[in-house]
Amino acid sequence: MAALHASSCACGVRHNHRHLRSRCLSRSSPSLRCAAFGSRGAASGSSSSVRPARQGEVQAIAALFVAEFFFKGKPDQYDGSEVRALVQAQAADMRKRYFGSRYDAALLVVEDEDGEIVACGGVSVTPRDADGVFAFGVDAPTPTNGGSTAPVIANVAVASSARRRGYGKKIMAALEDQCREWQSPESWLLVELRNGKAQSLYRKLGYVSTKLVRAVAFELGSDGKVVGGEPRTLYMRKVLNPLLGLVLNRDPFTPTNLALGVVVAVAYASGATLSTDDLYQWLVENIDINKI
């Protein structure tokens, strides 16, 4: 998942969650912000735990993310000044996004049995315009003229030494729980098209691609230098309600999902013929899906 995304990407997503806007525009209390993932402190058979990051840990978390995302766990093989500069930029972005935003935001970490941070991930309620284009940064405008807000998961990374222990799924589950605590019917993420491993994980967790865009982000050039770029990036969405997720968190063009879509459309829309996106928009605007 690319770091430091700017707001110049384009997306044609048509969802308009007006009811979510009023719930997510203001920051919640610390107790509320921590409630969602507190129950996931220790997984069955594991002594690792998920907890909210402290602001004083941002530099170390940024170093972990940069090492794994940009340098594939081998930052020592690259120019030290480039690595340090990128860590500083990433840390500054994390402080603004998760500790300086006027919207709800949370940065989480996973600690192993020795108390070492082995995974991280963040989620921030982010404004978007009527076309579904997210605007990142503390200066992002309040949504107007059909705009809305939605939680975007970002900065997910697992230390190379801690792979294949379920930490990626654990941090994602905690981030989604936080979205539910904010009464959001969905969670979003942006992932670079070339990052096939991440896409595979997210699809297994129920995320569906909605749009391919060009997003401004830092990337590593062929010479090992960090440069600004516009990598092709997928917008991916997951409906958090389990019942609706059976229909909407899968490829809309599979026979099974088309059949399920018809059944739900008949049940909820009096037999109207709807696309998956139209059906989802109708359900969100007419039904409190958090209570289904």
Coordinates of N, CA and C in Angstrom, one line a residue, residues 36-192:
A36 N -12.6 -0.6 20.0 CA -12.8 -1.6 18.9 C -11.8 -2.7 18.9
F37 N -10.5 -2.3 19.1 CA -9.5 -3.4 19.0 C -9.0 -3.9 20.3
G38 N -9.6 -3.4 21.4 CA -9.1 -3.8 22.7 C -9.4 -5.3 22.9
S39 N -10.5 -5.8 22.4 CA -10.9 -7.2 22.5 C -10.0 -8.1 21.8
R40 N -9.1 -7.6 20.9 CA -8.3 -8.4 20.1 C -6.8 -8.4 20.6
G41 N -6.7 -8.0 21.9 CA -5.4 -7.9 22.4 C -4.5 -9.1 22.3
A42 N -5.1 -10.3 22.5 CA -4.3 -11.5 22.4 C -5.2 -12.6 21.6
A43 N -4.6 -13.0 20.5 CA -5.3 -14.0 19.7 C -5.2 -15.4 20.4
S44 N -6.1 -16.3 20.1 CA -6.0 -17.6 20.6 C -4.7 -18.3 20.2
G45 N -4.0 -18.8 21.2 CA -2.8 -19.5 20.9 C -1.6 -18.6 20.6
S46 N -1.7 -17.3 20.9 CA -0.6 -16.4 20.6 C -0.5 -15.4 21.7
S47 N 0.7 -15.0 22.0 CA 0.9 -14.0 23.0 C 1.2 -12.6 22.4
S48 N 1.0 -12.5 21.1 CA 1.1 -11.2 20.5 C -0.1 -10.3 20.8
S49 N 0.0 -9.0 20.7 CA -1.1 -8.2 21.1 C -1.2 -7.0 20.1
V50 N -2.4 -6.4 19.9 CA -2.6 -5.2 19.1 C -2.9 -4.1 20.1
R51 N -2.3 -3.0 19.9 CA -2.6 -1.8 20.7 C -2.4 -0.5 19.9
P52 N -3.0 0.6 20.4 CA -2.7 1.9 19.7 C -1.3 2.3 19.9
A53 N -0.8 2.9 18.9 CA 0.6 3.4 18.9 C 0.6 4.7 19.7
R54 N 1.8 4.9 20.4 CA 2.0 6.2 21.0 C 2.7 7.1 20.1
Q55 N 2.5 8.4 20.2 CA 3.1 9.4 19.3 C 4.6 9.3 19.3
G56 N 5.2 9.0 20.5 CA 6.6 8.9 20.6 C 7.2 7.7 19.8
E57 N 6.3 6.8 19.4 CA 6.8 5.6 18.6 C 6.7 5.8 17.1
V58 N 6.2 6.9 16.7 CA 6.0 7.1 15.2 C 7.3 6.9 14.4
Q59 N 8.4 7.4 14.9 CA 9.6 7.3 14.1 C 10.0 5.9 13.9
A60 N 9.9 5.0 14.9 CA 10.2 3.6 14.8 C 9.2 2.9 13.9
I61 N 8.0 3.3 14.0 CA 6.9 2.7 13.1 C 7.2 3.1 11.7
A62 N 7.5 4.3 11.4 CA 7.8 4.8 10.1 C 9.0 4.0 9.5
A63 N 10.0 3.8 10.4 CA 11.2 3.0 9.9 C 10.8 1.6 9.5
L64 N 9.9 1.0 10.3 CA 9.5 -0.4 10.0 C 8.7 -0.4 8.7
F65 N 7.8 0.6 8.5 CA 7.0 0.6 7.2 C 7.9 0.8 6.0
V66 N 8.8 1.8 6.1 CA 9.7 2.1 5.0 C 10.6 0.9 4.7
A67 N 11.2 0.3 5.7 CA 12.0 -0.9 5.4 C 11.3 -2.0 4.7
E68 N 10.1 -2.2 5.1 CA 9.3 -3.4 4.5 C 8.7 -3.0 3.1
F69 N 8.1 -1.8 3.1 CA 7.3 -1.4 1.9 C 8.2 -1.0 0.7
F70 N 9.2 -0.1 1.0 CA 10.0 0.4 0.0 C 11.3 -0.4 -0.3
F71 N 11.8 -1.0 0.8 CA 13.1 -1.7 0.6 C 13.0 -3.2 0.8
K72 N 11.8 -3.8 0.9 CA 11.6 -5.2 0.9 C 12.3 -5.9 2.1
G73 N 12.4 -5.1 3.2 CA 13.1 -5.7 4.4 C 14.6 -5.6 4.4
K74 N 15.2 -4.9 3.4 CA 16.6 -4.9 3.3 C 17.1 -3.4 3.1
P75 N 16.8 -2.6 4.0 CA 17.2 -1.1 3.8 C 18.7 -1.0 3.9
D76 N 19.5 -1.9 4.5 CA 20.9 -1.7 4.6 C 21.6 -1.8 3.2
Q77 N 20.9 -2.4 2.2 CA 21.5 -2.5 0.9 C 21.3 -1.2 0.1
Y78 N 20.7 -0.2 0.6 CA 20.5 1.1 -0.1 C 21.2 2.2 0.5
D79 N 21.2 3.3 -0.2 CA 21.9 4.5 0.3 C 21.3 5.0 1.6
G80 N 22.1 5.1 2.6 CA 21.6 5.4 4.0 C 20.9 6.7 4.0
S81 N 21.4 7.7 3.3 CA 20.8 9.0 3.3 C 19.4 9.0 2.7
E82 N 19.2 8.2 1.7 CA 17.9 8.0 1.0 C 16.9 7.4 2.0
V83 N 17.4 6.4 2.7 CA 16.5 5.7 3.7 C 16.1 6.6 4.8
R84 N 17.1 7.4 5.3 CA 16.8 8.3 6.4 C 15.8 9.4 6.0
A85 N 16.0 9.9 4.8 CA 15.1 11.0 4.3 C 13.7 10.4 4.2
L86 N 13.5 9.2 3.7 CA 12.2 8.6 3.5 C 11.5 8.3 4.8
V87 N 12.3 7.9 5.8 CA 11.8 7.6 7.1 C 11.2 8.9 7.7
Q88 N 12.0 10.0 7.6 CA 11.6 11.3 8.1 C 10.3 11.7 7.5
A89 N 10.2 11.6 6.1 CA 9.0 12.0 5.4 C 7.8 11.2 5.8
Q90 N 8.0 9.9 6.0 CA 7.0 9.0 6.4 C 6.5 9.3 7.8
A91 N 7.4 9.5 8.7 CA 7.1 9.8 10.1 C 6.2 11.1 10.1
A92 N 6.6 12.1 9.4 CA 5.9 13.4 9.4 C 4.5 13.2 8.8
D93 N 4.3 12.3 7.8 CA 3.0 12.0 7.3 C 2.1 11.3 8.3
M94 N 2.7 10.3 9.0 CA 2.0 9.6 10.0 C 1.5 10.5 11.2
R95 N 2.4 11.4 11.6 CA 2.0 12.3 12.7 C 0.8 13.2 12.3
K96 N 0.8 13.7 11.0 CA -0.3 14.5 10.6 C -1.5 13.7 10.4
R97 N -1.4 12.5 9.8 CA -2.5 11.7 9.4 C -3.2 11.1 10.7
Y98 N -2.4 10.6 11.6 CA -3.0 9.9 12.7 C -3.1 10.6 14.0
F99 N -2.3 11.7 14.2 CA -2.3 12.5 15.4 C -2.7 13.9 15.2
G100 N -2.8 14.4 14.0 CA -3.1 15.8 13.7 C -4.3 16.1 12.9
S101 N -5.1 15.1 12.6 CA -6.2 15.2 11.7 C -7.4 15.7 12.6
R102 N -8.3 16.4 11.9 CA -9.6 16.8 12.6 C -10.6 15.7 12.5
Y103 N -10.3 14.7 11.7 CA -11.2 13.5 11.6 C -10.7 12.4 12.5
D104 N -11.5 11.4 12.6 CA -11.1 10.2 13.4 C -9.9 9.5 12.8
A105 N -9.0 9.1 13.6 CA -7.8 8.4 13.0 C -7.2 7.5 14.1
A106 N -6.5 6.4 13.7 CA -5.9 5.5 14.7 C -4.7 4.8 14.0
L107 N -3.6 4.8 14.7 CA -2.4 4.1 14.3 C -2.2 2.9 15.3
L108 N -2.2 1.7 14.7 CA -2.1 0.5 15.6 C -0.8 -0.2 15.3
V109 N -0.3 -1.0 16.3 CA 0.8 -1.8 16.2 C 0.6 -3.2 16.8
V110 N 1.3 -4.2 16.3 CA 1.3 -5.5 16.9 C 2.6 -5.7 17.6
E111 N 2.6 -6.2 18.9 CA 3.8 -6.5 19.6 C 3.9 -8.0 19.7
D112 N 5.1 -8.5 19.6 CA 5.3 -10.0 19.8 C 5.4 -10.3 21.3
E113 N 5.8 -11.5 21.6 CA 5.8 -12.0 23.0 C 7.0 -11.3 23.7
D114 N 7.9 -10.7 23.0 CA 9.0 -10.0 23.6 C 8.8 -8.5 23.7
G115 N 7.6 -8.0 23.3 CA 7.3 -6.6 23.4 C 7.8 -5.8 22.2
E116 N 8.3 -6.5 21.2 CA 8.8 -5.8 20.0 C 7.7 -5.5 19.0
I117 N 7.7 -4.3 18.4 CA 6.7 -4.0 17.4 C 7.1 -4.7 16.1
V118 N 6.2 -5.6 15.6 CA 6.5 -6.4 14.5 C 5.5 -6.1 13.3
A119 N 4.5 -5.3 13.5 CA 3.6 -5.0 12.5 C 2.9 -3.6 12.8
C120 N 2.4 -3.0 11.8 CA 1.8 -1.7 12.0 C 0.7 -1.5 10.9
G121 N -0.2 -0.6 11.2 CA -1.2 -0.2 10.3 C -2.0 1.0 10.8
G122 N -2.6 1.8 9.9 CA -3.4 2.9 10.3 C -4.7 3.0 9.6
V123 N -5.6 3.7 10.1 CA -6.9 4.0 9.5 C -7.3 5.4 9.8
S124 N -7.7 6.1 8.8 CA -8.1 7.5 9.0 C -9.4 7.8 8.2
V125 N -10.3 8.5 8.9 CA -11.5 8.9 8.2 C -11.1 10.0 7.2
T126 N -11.4 9.9 5.9 CA -10.8 10.8 4.9 C -11.9 11.4 4.0
P127 N -11.9 12.7 3.8 CA -12.9 13.3 2.9 C -12.7 12.9 1.5
R128 N -13.8 12.9 0.7 CA -13.8 12.6 -0.7 C -14.9 13.4 -1.4
D129 N -14.7 13.7 -2.6 CA -15.6 14.5 -3.4 C -16.8 13.6 -3.9
A130 N -17.7 14.2 -4.7 CA -18.8 13.5 -5.1 C -18.5 12.4 -6.1
D131 N -17.3 12.4 -6.7 CA -16.8 11.3 -7.6 C -16.1 10.3 -6.9
G132 N -15.9 10.4 -5.5 CA -15.3 9.3 -4.8 C -13.8 9.5 -4.7
V133 N -13.2 10.7 -5.1 CA -11.8 10.9 -5.0 C -11.4 11.3 -3.6
F134 N -10.5 10.6 -2.9 CA -10.1 10.9 -1.6 C -9.1 12.1 -1.6
A135 N -9.2 12.9 -0.6 CA -8.3 14.0 -0.4 C -7.6 13.8 0.9
F136 N -6.3 13.5 0.8 CA -5.5 13.2 2.0 C -4.8 14.5 2.5
G137 N -4.5 14.5 3.8 CA -3.8 15.6 4.4 C -4.6 16.4 5.4
V138 N -4.0 17.1 6.3 CA -4.7 17.9 7.3 C -5.4 19.1 6.7
D139 N -5.0 19.5 5.5 CA -5.7 20.6 4.9 C -6.8 20.2 4.0
A140 N -7.2 18.9 3.9 CA -8.2 18.5 3.1 C -9.5 19.2 3.4
P141 N -10.3 19.6 2.5 CA -11.5 20.4 2.7 C -12.6 19.5 3.3
T142 N -13.5 20.1 4.0 CA -14.7 19.4 4.5 C -15.6 19.1 3.3
P143 N -16.1 17.8 3.2 CA -16.9 17.5 2.0 C -18.1 18.4 1.8
T144 N -18.3 18.8 0.6 CA -19.5 19.6 0.2 C -20.0 19.1 -1.1
N145 N -21.2 19.5 -1.5 CA -21.8 19.3 -2.8 C -21.8 17.8 -3.2
G146 N -22.3 17.0 -2.2 CA -22.4 15.5 -2.5 C -21.2 14.7 -2.0
G147 N -20.2 15.4 -1.5 CA -19.1 14.7 -0.9 C -19.4 13.9 0.3
S148 N -18.4 13.2 0.8 CA -18.7 12.4 2.0 C -17.3 12.0 2.7
T149 N -17.3 11.2 3.7 CA -16.1 10.7 4.3 C -16.2 9.2 4.4
A150 N -15.0 8.6 4.5 CA -14.9 7.1 4.6 C -13.6 6.8 5.2
P151 N -13.5 5.7 6.0 CA -12.2 5.4 6.6 C -11.3 4.7 5.6
V152 N -10.0 5.1 5.5 CA -9.1 4.5 4.6 C -7.9 3.9 5.4
I153 N -7.7 2.6 5.2 CA -6.6 1.9 5.8 C -5.3 2.1 5.0
A154 N -4.2 2.3 5.7 CA -3.0 2.6 5.0 C -1.8 2.1 6.0
N155 N -0.6 2.2 5.4 CA 0.6 2.0 6.2 C 0.7 0.6 6.9
V156 N 0.1 -0.4 6.2 CA 0.2 -1.7 6.8 C 1.5 -2.4 6.4
A157 N 2.2 -2.9 7.4 CA 3.4 -3.6 7.1 C 3.7 -4.6 8.2
V158 N 4.4 -5.7 7.9 CA 4.8 -6.7 8.8 C 6.3 -6.9 8.7
A159 N 7.1 -6.9 9.8 CA 8.5 -7.1 9.7 C 8.8 -8.5 9.0
S160 N 9.9 -8.5 8.2 CA 10.3 -9.7 7.5 C 10.5 -10.8 8.4
S161 N 11.1 -10.5 9.6 CA 11.4 -11.6 10.5 C 10.2 -12.2 11.2
A162 N 9.0 -11.5 11.0 CA 7.8 -12.0 11.7 C 6.7 -12.4 10.7
R163 N 7.1 -12.7 9.5 CA 6.1 -13.1 8.5 C 5.5 -14.5 8.8
R164 N 4.3 -14.8 8.2 CA 3.7 -16.1 8.3 C 3.3 -16.5 9.7
R165 N 3.0 -15.5 10.5 CA 2.5 -15.7 11.8 C 1.1 -15.1 12.1
G166 N 0.5 -14.6 11.0 CA -0.9 -14.1 11.1 C -0.9 -12.7 11.5
Y167 N 0.2 -12.0 11.6 CA 0.2 -10.6 12.1 C -0.5 -9.7 11.1
G168 N -0.4 -9.9 9.8 CA -1.1 -9.1 8.8 C -2.6 -9.1 8.9
K169 N -3.1 -10.3 9.1 CA -4.5 -10.5 9.3 C -5.0 -9.9 10.6
K170 N -4.1 -10.0 11.6 CA -4.5 -9.5 12.9 C -4.6 -8.0 12.9
I171 N -3.6 -7.3 12.3 CA -3.7 -5.9 12.3 C -4.9 -5.4 11.4
M172 N -5.2 -6.1 10.3 CA -6.3 -5.7 9.4 C -7.6 -5.9 10.2
A173 N -7.7 -7.0 10.9 CA -9.0 -7.2 11.7 C -9.2 -6.1 12.7
A174 N -8.1 -5.7 13.4 CA -8.2 -4.6 14.4 C -8.6 -3.3 13.7
L175 N -8.0 -3.0 12.6 CA -8.3 -1.8 11.8 C -9.8 -1.8 11.4
E176 N -10.3 -2.9 10.9 CA -11.7 -3.0 10.5 C -12.6 -2.8 11.7
D177 N -12.2 -3.4 12.9 CA -13.0 -3.2 14.1 C -13.1 -1.7 14.5
Q178 N -12.0 -1.0 14.2 CA -12.0 0.4 14.5 C -13.0 1.1 13.6
C179 N -13.1 0.7 12.3 CA -14.0 1.3 11.4 C -15.5 1.1 11.9
R180 N -15.7 -0.1 12.4 CA -17.1 -0.5 12.9 C -17.4 0.4 14.1
E181 N -16.4 0.6 14.9 CA -16.6 1.4 16.1 C -17.0 2.9 15.7
W182 N -16.5 3.3 14.6 CA -16.9 4.6 14.1 C -18.2 4.6 13.3
Q183 N -18.9 3.5 13.3 CA -20.2 3.3 12.7 C -20.1 3.4 11.2
S184 N -18.9 3.0 10.6 CA -18.8 3.0 9.2 C -19.3 1.7 8.6
P185 N -20.0 1.8 7.5 CA -20.5 0.5 6.8 C -19.4 -0.1 6.0
E186 N -18.3 0.5 5.8 CA -17.3 0.0 4.9 C -15.9 0.5 5.3
S187 N -14.9 -0.2 4.8 CA -13.5 0.3 4.9 C -12.9 0.3 3.5
W188 N -11.9 1.2 3.3 CA -11.3 1.4 2.0 C -9.8 1.3 2.1
L189 N -9.1 1.0 1.1 CA -7.6 1.0 1.0 C -7.2 1.3 -0.4
L190 N -6.0 1.8 -0.5 CA -5.3 2.0 -1.8 C -4.1 1.1 -1.9
V191 N -4.0 0.3 -2.9 CA -2.8 -0.5 -3.1 C -2.3 -0.4 -4.5
E192 N -1.0 -0.4 -4.6 CA -0.4 -0.2 -6.0 C -0.7 -1.5 -6.8

